[in-house]
CSV table of C-alpha atoms in Angstrom, one decimal:
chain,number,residue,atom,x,y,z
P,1,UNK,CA,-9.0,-57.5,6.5
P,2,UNK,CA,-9.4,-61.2,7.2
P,3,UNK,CA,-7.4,-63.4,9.3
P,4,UNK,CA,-5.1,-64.7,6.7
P,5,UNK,CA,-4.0,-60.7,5.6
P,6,UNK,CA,-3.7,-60.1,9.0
P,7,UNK,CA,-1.4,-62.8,10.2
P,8,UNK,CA,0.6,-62.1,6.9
P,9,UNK,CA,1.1,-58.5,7.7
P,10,UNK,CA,2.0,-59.2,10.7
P,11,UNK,CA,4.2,-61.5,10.1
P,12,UNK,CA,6.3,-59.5,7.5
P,13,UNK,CA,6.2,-56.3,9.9
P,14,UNK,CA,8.4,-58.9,12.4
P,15,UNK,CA,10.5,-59.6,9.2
P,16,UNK,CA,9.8,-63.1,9.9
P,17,UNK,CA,9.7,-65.9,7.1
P,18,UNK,CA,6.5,-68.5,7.4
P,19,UNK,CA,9.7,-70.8,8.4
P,20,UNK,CA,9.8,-68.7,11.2
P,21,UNK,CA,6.7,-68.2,12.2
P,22,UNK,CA,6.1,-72.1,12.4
P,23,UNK,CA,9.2,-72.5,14.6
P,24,UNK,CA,7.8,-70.2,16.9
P,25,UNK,CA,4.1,-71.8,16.5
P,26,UNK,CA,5.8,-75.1,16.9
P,27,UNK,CA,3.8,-76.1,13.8
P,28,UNK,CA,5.4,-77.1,10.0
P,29,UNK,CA,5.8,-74.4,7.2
P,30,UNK,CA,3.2,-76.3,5.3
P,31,UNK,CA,0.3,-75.2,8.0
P,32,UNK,CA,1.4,-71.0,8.1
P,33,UNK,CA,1.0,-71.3,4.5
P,34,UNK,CA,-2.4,-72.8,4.6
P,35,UNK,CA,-3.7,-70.3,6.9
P,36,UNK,CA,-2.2,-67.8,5.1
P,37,UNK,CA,-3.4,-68.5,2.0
P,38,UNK,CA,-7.2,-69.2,3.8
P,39,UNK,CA,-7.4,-73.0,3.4
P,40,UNK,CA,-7.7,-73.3,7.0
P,41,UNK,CA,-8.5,-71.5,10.1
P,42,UNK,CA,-5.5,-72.0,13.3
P,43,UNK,CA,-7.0,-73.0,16.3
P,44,UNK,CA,-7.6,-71.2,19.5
P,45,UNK,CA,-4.5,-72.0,21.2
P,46,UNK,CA,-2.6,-70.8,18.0
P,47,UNK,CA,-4.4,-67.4,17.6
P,48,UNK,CA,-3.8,-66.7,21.4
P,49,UNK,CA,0.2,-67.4,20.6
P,50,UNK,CA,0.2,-65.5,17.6
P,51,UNK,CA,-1.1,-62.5,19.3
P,52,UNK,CA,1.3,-62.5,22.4
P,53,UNK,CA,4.1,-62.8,19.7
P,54,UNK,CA,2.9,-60.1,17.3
P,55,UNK,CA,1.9,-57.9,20.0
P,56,UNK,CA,-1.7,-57.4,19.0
P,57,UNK,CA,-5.2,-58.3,20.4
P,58,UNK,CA,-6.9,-61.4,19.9
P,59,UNK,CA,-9.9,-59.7,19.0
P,60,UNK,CA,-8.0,-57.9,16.0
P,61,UNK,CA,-7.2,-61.3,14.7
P,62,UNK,CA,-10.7,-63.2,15.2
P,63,UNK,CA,-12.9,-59.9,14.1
P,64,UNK,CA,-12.6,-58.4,10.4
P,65,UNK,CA,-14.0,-55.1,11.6
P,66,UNK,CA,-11.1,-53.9,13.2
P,67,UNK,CA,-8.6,-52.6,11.4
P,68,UNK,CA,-4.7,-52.0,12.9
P,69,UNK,CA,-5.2,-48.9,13.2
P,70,UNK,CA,-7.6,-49.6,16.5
P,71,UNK,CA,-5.4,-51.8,18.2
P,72,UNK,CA,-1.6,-50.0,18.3
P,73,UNK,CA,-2.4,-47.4,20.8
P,74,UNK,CA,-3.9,-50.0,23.2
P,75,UNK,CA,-0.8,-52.2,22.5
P,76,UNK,CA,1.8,-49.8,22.8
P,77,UNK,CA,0.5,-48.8,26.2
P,78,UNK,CA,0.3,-52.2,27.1
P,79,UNK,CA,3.9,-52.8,26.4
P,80,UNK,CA,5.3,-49.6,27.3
P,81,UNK,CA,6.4,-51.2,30.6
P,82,UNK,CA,7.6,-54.8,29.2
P,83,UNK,CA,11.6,-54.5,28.5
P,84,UNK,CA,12.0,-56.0,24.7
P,85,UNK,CA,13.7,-59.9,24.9
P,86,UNK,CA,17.0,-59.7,23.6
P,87,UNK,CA,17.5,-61.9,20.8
P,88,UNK,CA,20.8,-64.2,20.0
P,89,UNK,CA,22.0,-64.5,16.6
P,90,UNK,CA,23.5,-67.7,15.2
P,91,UNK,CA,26.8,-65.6,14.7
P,92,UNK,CA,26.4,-64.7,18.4
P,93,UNK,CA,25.8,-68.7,19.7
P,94,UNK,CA,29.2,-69.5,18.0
P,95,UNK,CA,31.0,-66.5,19.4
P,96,UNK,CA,29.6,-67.2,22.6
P,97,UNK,CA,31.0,-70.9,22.9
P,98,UNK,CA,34.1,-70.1,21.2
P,99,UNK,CA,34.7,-67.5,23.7
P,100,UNK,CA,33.2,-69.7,26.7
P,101,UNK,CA,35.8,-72.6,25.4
P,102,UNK,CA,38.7,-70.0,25.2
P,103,UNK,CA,38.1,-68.7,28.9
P,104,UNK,CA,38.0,-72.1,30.1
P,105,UNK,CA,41.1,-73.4,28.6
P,106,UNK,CA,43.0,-70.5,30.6
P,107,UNK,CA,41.1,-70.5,33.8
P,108,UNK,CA,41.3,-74.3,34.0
P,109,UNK,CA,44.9,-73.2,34.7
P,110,UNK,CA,43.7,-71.2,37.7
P,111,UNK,CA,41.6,-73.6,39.5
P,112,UNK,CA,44.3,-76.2,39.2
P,113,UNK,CA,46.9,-73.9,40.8
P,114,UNK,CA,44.9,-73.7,43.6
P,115,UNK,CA,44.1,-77.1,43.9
P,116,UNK,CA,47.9,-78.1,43.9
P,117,UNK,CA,49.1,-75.0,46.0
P,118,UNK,CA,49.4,-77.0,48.8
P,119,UNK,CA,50.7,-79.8,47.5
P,120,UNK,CA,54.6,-78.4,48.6
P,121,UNK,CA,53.4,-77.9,51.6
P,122,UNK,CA,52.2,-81.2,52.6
P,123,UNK,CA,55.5,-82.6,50.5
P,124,UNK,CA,58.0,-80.8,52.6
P,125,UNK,CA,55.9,-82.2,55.6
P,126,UNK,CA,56.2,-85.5,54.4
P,127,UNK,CA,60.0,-85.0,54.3
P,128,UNK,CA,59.9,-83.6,57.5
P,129,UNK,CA,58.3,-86.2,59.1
P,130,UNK,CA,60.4,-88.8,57.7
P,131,UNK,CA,63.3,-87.2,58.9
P,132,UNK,CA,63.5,-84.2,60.8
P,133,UNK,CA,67.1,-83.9,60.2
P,134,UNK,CA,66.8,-83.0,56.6
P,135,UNK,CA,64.4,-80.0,57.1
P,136,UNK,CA,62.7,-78.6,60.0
P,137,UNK,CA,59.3,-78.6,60.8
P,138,UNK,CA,59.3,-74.6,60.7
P,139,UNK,CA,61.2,-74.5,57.8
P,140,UNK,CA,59.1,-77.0,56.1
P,141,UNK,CA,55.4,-74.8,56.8
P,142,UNK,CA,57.4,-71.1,55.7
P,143,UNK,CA,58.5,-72.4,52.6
P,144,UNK,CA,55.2,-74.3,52.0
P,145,UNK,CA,53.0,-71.5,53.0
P,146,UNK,CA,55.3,-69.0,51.0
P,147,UNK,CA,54.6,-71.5,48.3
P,148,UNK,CA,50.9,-71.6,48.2
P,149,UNK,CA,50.4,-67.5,48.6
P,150,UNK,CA,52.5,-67.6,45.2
P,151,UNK,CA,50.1,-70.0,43.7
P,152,UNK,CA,46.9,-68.9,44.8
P,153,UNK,CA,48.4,-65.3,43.6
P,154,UNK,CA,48.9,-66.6,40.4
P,155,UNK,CA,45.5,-68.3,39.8
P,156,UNK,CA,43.5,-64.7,41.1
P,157,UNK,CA,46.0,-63.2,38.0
P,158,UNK,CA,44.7,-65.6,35.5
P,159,UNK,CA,41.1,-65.5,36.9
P,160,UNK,CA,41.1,-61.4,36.5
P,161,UNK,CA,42.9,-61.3,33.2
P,162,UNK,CA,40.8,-64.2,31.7
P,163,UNK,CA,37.7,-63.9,33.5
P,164,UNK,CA,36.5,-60.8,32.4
P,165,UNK,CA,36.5,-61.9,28.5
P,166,UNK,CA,33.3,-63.2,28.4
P,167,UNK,CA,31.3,-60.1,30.2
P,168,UNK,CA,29.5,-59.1,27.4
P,169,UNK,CA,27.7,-62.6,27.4
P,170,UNK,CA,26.8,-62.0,30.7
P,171,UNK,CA,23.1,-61.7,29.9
P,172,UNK,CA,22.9,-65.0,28.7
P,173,UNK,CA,23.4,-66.7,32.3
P,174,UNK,CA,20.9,-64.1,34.0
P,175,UNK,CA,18.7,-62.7,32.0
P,176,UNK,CA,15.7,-64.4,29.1
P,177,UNK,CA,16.2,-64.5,25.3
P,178,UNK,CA,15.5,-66.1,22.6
P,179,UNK,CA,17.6,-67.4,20.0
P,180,UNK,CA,17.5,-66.7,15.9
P,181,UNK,CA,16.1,-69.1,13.5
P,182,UNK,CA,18.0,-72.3,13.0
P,183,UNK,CA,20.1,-71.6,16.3
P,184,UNK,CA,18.3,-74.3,18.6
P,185,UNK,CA,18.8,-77.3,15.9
P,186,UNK,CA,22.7,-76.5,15.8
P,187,UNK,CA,23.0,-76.6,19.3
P,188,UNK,CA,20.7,-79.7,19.4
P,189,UNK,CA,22.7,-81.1,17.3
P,190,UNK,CA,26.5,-80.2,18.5
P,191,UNK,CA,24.7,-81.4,22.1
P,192,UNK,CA,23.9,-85.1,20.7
P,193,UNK,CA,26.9,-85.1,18.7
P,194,UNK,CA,29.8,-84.5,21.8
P,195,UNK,CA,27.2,-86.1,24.4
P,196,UNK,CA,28.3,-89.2,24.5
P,197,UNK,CA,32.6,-88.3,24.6
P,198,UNK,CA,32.2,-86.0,27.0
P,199,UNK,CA,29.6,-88.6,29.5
P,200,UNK,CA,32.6,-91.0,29.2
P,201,UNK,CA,35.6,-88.1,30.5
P,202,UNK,CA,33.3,-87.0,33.1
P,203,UNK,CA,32.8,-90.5,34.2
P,204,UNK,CA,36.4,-91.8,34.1
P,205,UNK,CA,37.5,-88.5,36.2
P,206,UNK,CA,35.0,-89.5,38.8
P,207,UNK,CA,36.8,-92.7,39.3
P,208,UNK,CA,39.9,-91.0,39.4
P,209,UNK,CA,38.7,-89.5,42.3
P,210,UNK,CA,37.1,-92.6,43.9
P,211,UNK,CA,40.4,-94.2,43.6
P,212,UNK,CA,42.8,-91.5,44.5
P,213,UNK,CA,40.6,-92.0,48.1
P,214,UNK,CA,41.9,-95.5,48.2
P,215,UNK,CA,45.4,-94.5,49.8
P,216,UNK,CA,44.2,-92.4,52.1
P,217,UNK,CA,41.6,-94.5,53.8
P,218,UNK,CA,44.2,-97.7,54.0
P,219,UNK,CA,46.3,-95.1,55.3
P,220,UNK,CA,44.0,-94.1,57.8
P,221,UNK,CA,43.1,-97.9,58.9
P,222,UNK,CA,46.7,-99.0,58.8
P,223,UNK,CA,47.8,-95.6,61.0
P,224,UNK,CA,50.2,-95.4,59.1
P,225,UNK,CA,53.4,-92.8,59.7
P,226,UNK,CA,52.8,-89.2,59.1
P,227,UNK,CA,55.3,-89.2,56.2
P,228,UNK,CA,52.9,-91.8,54.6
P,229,UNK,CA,49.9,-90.4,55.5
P,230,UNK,CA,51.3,-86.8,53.7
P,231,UNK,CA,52.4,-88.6,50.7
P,232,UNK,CA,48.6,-90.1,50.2
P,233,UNK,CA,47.2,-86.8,50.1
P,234,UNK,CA,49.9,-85.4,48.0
P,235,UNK,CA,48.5,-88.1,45.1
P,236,UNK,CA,44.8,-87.4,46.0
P,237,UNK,CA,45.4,-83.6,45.4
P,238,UNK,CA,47.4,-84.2,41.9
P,239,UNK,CA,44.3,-86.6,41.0
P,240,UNK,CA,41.8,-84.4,41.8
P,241,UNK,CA,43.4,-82.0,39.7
P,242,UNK,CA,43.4,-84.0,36.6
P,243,UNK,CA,39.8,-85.0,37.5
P,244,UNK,CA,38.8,-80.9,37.8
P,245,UNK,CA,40.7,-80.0,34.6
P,246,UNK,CA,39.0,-83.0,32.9
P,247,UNK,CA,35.8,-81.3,34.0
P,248,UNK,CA,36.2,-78.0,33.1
P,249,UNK,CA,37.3,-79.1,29.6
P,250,UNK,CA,34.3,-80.8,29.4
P,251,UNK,CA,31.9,-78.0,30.9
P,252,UNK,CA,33.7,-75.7,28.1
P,253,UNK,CA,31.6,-77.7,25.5
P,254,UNK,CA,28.6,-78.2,27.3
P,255,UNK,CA,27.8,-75.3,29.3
P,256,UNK,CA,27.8,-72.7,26.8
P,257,UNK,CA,25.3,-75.3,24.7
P,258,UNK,CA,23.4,-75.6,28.3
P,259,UNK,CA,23.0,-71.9,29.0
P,260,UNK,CA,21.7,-70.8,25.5
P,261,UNK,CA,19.7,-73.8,25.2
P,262,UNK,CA,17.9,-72.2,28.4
P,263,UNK,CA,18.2,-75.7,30.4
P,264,UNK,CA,19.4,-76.9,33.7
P,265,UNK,CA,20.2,-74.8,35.9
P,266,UNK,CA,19.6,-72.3,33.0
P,267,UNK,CA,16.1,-72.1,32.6
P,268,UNK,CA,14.2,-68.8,33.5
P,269,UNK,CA,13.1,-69.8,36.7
P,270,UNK,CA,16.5,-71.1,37.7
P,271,UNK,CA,18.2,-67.6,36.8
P,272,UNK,CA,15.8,-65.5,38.5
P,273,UNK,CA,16.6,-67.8,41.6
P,274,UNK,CA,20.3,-67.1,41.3
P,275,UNK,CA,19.3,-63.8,41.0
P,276,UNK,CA,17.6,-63.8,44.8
P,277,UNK,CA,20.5,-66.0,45.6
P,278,UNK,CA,22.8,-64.0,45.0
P,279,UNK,CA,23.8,-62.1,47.7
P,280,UNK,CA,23.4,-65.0,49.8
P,281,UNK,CA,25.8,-67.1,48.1
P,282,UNK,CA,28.6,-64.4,47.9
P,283,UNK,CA,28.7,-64.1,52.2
P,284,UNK,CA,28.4,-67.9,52.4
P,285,UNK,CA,31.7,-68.1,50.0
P,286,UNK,CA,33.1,-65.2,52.3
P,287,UNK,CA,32.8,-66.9,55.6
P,288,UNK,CA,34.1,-70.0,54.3
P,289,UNK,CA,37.1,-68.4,52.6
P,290,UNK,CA,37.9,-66.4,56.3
P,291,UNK,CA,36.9,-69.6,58.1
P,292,UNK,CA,40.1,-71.5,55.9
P,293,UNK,CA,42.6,-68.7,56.7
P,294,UNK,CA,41.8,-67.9,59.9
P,295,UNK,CA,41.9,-72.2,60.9
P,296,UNK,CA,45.0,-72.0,59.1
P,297,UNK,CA,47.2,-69.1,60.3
P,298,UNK,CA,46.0,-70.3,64.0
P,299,UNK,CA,46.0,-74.0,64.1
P,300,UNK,CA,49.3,-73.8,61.7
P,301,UNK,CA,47.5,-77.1,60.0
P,302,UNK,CA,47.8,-75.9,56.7
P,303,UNK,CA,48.3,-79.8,55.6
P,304,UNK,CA,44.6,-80.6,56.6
P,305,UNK,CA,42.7,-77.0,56.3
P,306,UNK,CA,42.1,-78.0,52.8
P,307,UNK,CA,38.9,-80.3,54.3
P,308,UNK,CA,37.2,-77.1,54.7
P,309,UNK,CA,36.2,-76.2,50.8
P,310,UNK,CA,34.7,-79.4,50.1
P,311,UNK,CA,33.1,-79.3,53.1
P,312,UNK,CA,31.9,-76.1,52.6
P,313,UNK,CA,30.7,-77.1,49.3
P,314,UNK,CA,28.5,-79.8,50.3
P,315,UNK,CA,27.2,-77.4,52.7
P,316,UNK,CA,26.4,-74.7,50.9
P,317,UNK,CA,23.4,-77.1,49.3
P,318,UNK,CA,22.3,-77.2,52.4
P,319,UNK,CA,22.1,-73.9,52.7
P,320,UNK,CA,21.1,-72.8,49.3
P,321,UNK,CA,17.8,-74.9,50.1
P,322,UNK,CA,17.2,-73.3,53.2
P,323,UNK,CA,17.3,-69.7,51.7
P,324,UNK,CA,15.1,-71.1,48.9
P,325,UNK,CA,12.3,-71.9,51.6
P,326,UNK,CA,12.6,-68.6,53.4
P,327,UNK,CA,12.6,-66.5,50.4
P,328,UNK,CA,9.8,-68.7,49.0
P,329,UNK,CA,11.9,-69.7,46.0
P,330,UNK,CA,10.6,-71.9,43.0
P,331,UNK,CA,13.4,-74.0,41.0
């Protein structure tokens, strides 16, 4: 058997078309057909791929002598201890980012209820502050605290009924596949098609942001009253809000394209570092969370405790680099 039969039977034991094949080659159609049909000869780099794909030696390619018969039991026991690579149909991609986009409309809903949760709170304090006489101080923090327990109650409900509809796609975000025929393209193509849109959101929410600070700093330079001061951050919470659920809308279109397209923070070597990371990043998150209630309940600053999660965010960089050096991690 010659080199041509072989890489034709092997091709059709996959159940692969020569379409296939080249995508997998990363050559045209037009060239597995030519060697194929013996008009010319792949080169080395080619025969090696073509091997690793079709399980088989390279000398049971390159040598006529040896039949198929030789090589299964040697490739067998070489693969006995390599778990199969799950692959991802096109009908799976589009359930996936229909599913993805579903999830994320509803949890959006979430993460915005805990942004705002204090947002009574700090209102009440406001009122307070501007005269005592209308509500008490004490009055003011029960009613706001009571307030933001119900909310951030409310957002773990929708996180736990929502968040647990895509776990059969799990796989995708931690472990390597490879995608069906024609499956790439479409997502290439969706990806170019909603790049631009979405750039423009994500970019006008950031300025949002930029300019919901605005306020706050002129309050800060001014020192302006406490009532003041409260109202500020009341308007920097409701725009950061809109900014997140601007986001998230956004990341329900592009992250789903983003994780089966393997990229970003995506891409093999990036999910076996979340992987190592993993137990890391679930005490950091922890610690934080107890270091907000326990600052909270004892300080009774519930108005300024927020600080802490983006501060803890830009932290946990920080710290997600350092635990990457000890553990000798490669991005």
């Amino acid at each position: 058997m010659i080199l041509a039969d072989k890489i034709i039977n092997e091709r059709k034991k996959c159940g692969w078309s020569q379409e296939e094949l080249a995508e997998k080659l990363s050559v045209s159609r037009q060239s597995v057909s030519k060697w194929e049909g013996a008009q010319s000869v792949p080169d080395l780099n080619k025969i090696i791929m073509m091997a690793d794909i079709f399980g088989v030696s390279t000398d049971y390619l390159l040598k006529d002598e040896i039949e198929p018969s030789e090589t299964v039991s040697q490739v067998s026991n070489d693969n006995d201890s390599i778990p199969p690579v799950r692959k991802v149909s096109m009908e799976e991609a589009n359930e996936f980012m229909e599913l993805t986009k579903y999830v994320k409309d509803r949890v959006v809903w979430g993460v915005m209820l805990c942004i705002l949760s204090p947002l009574t709170l700090i209102a009440l304090l406001a009122l307070n502050a501007y005269n005592p006489s209308i509500i008490s101080e004490d009055t003011a923090t029960v009613i706001g605290i009571v307030v933001v327990l119900l909310m951030v109650c409310a957002a773990v409900f929708i996180f736990m009924i929502f968040g647990k509809k895509a776990n059969k796609y799990n796989f995708l975000h931690t472990d390597d596949f490879e995608t069906a025929y024609g499956v790439t393209g479409m997502l290439k193509e969706k990806k170019a098609r909603i790049e631009t849109k979405n750039n423009m959101k994500v970019a006008l929410s950031v300025i949002l942001i930029i300019v919901a600070f605005i306020p706050v700093v002129i309050a800060g330079f001014l020192n302006a009253s406490d009532a003041a001061t409260f109202v500020t951050v009341d308007v920097l919470l409701v725009a950061v809000s809109a900014a997140v659920y601007n986001f998230i809308k956004v990341s329900s279109e592009n992250a789903p394209i983003t994780v089966l397209l393997q990229e970003g923070e995506f891409t093999k070597n990036s999910k076996r570092s979340t992987k190592k990371l993993e137990p890391v990043r679930t005490a950091y998150w922890c610690l934080a969370t107890a270091a907000f209630f326990a600052y909270s309940f004892i300080t009774n600053d519930w108005g300024r405790s927020w600080i802490i999660w983006p501060v803890s965010g830009i932290l946990y960089v920080v710290v997600a680099a350092i635990a990457k050096m000890a553990m000798k991690i490669e991005d």
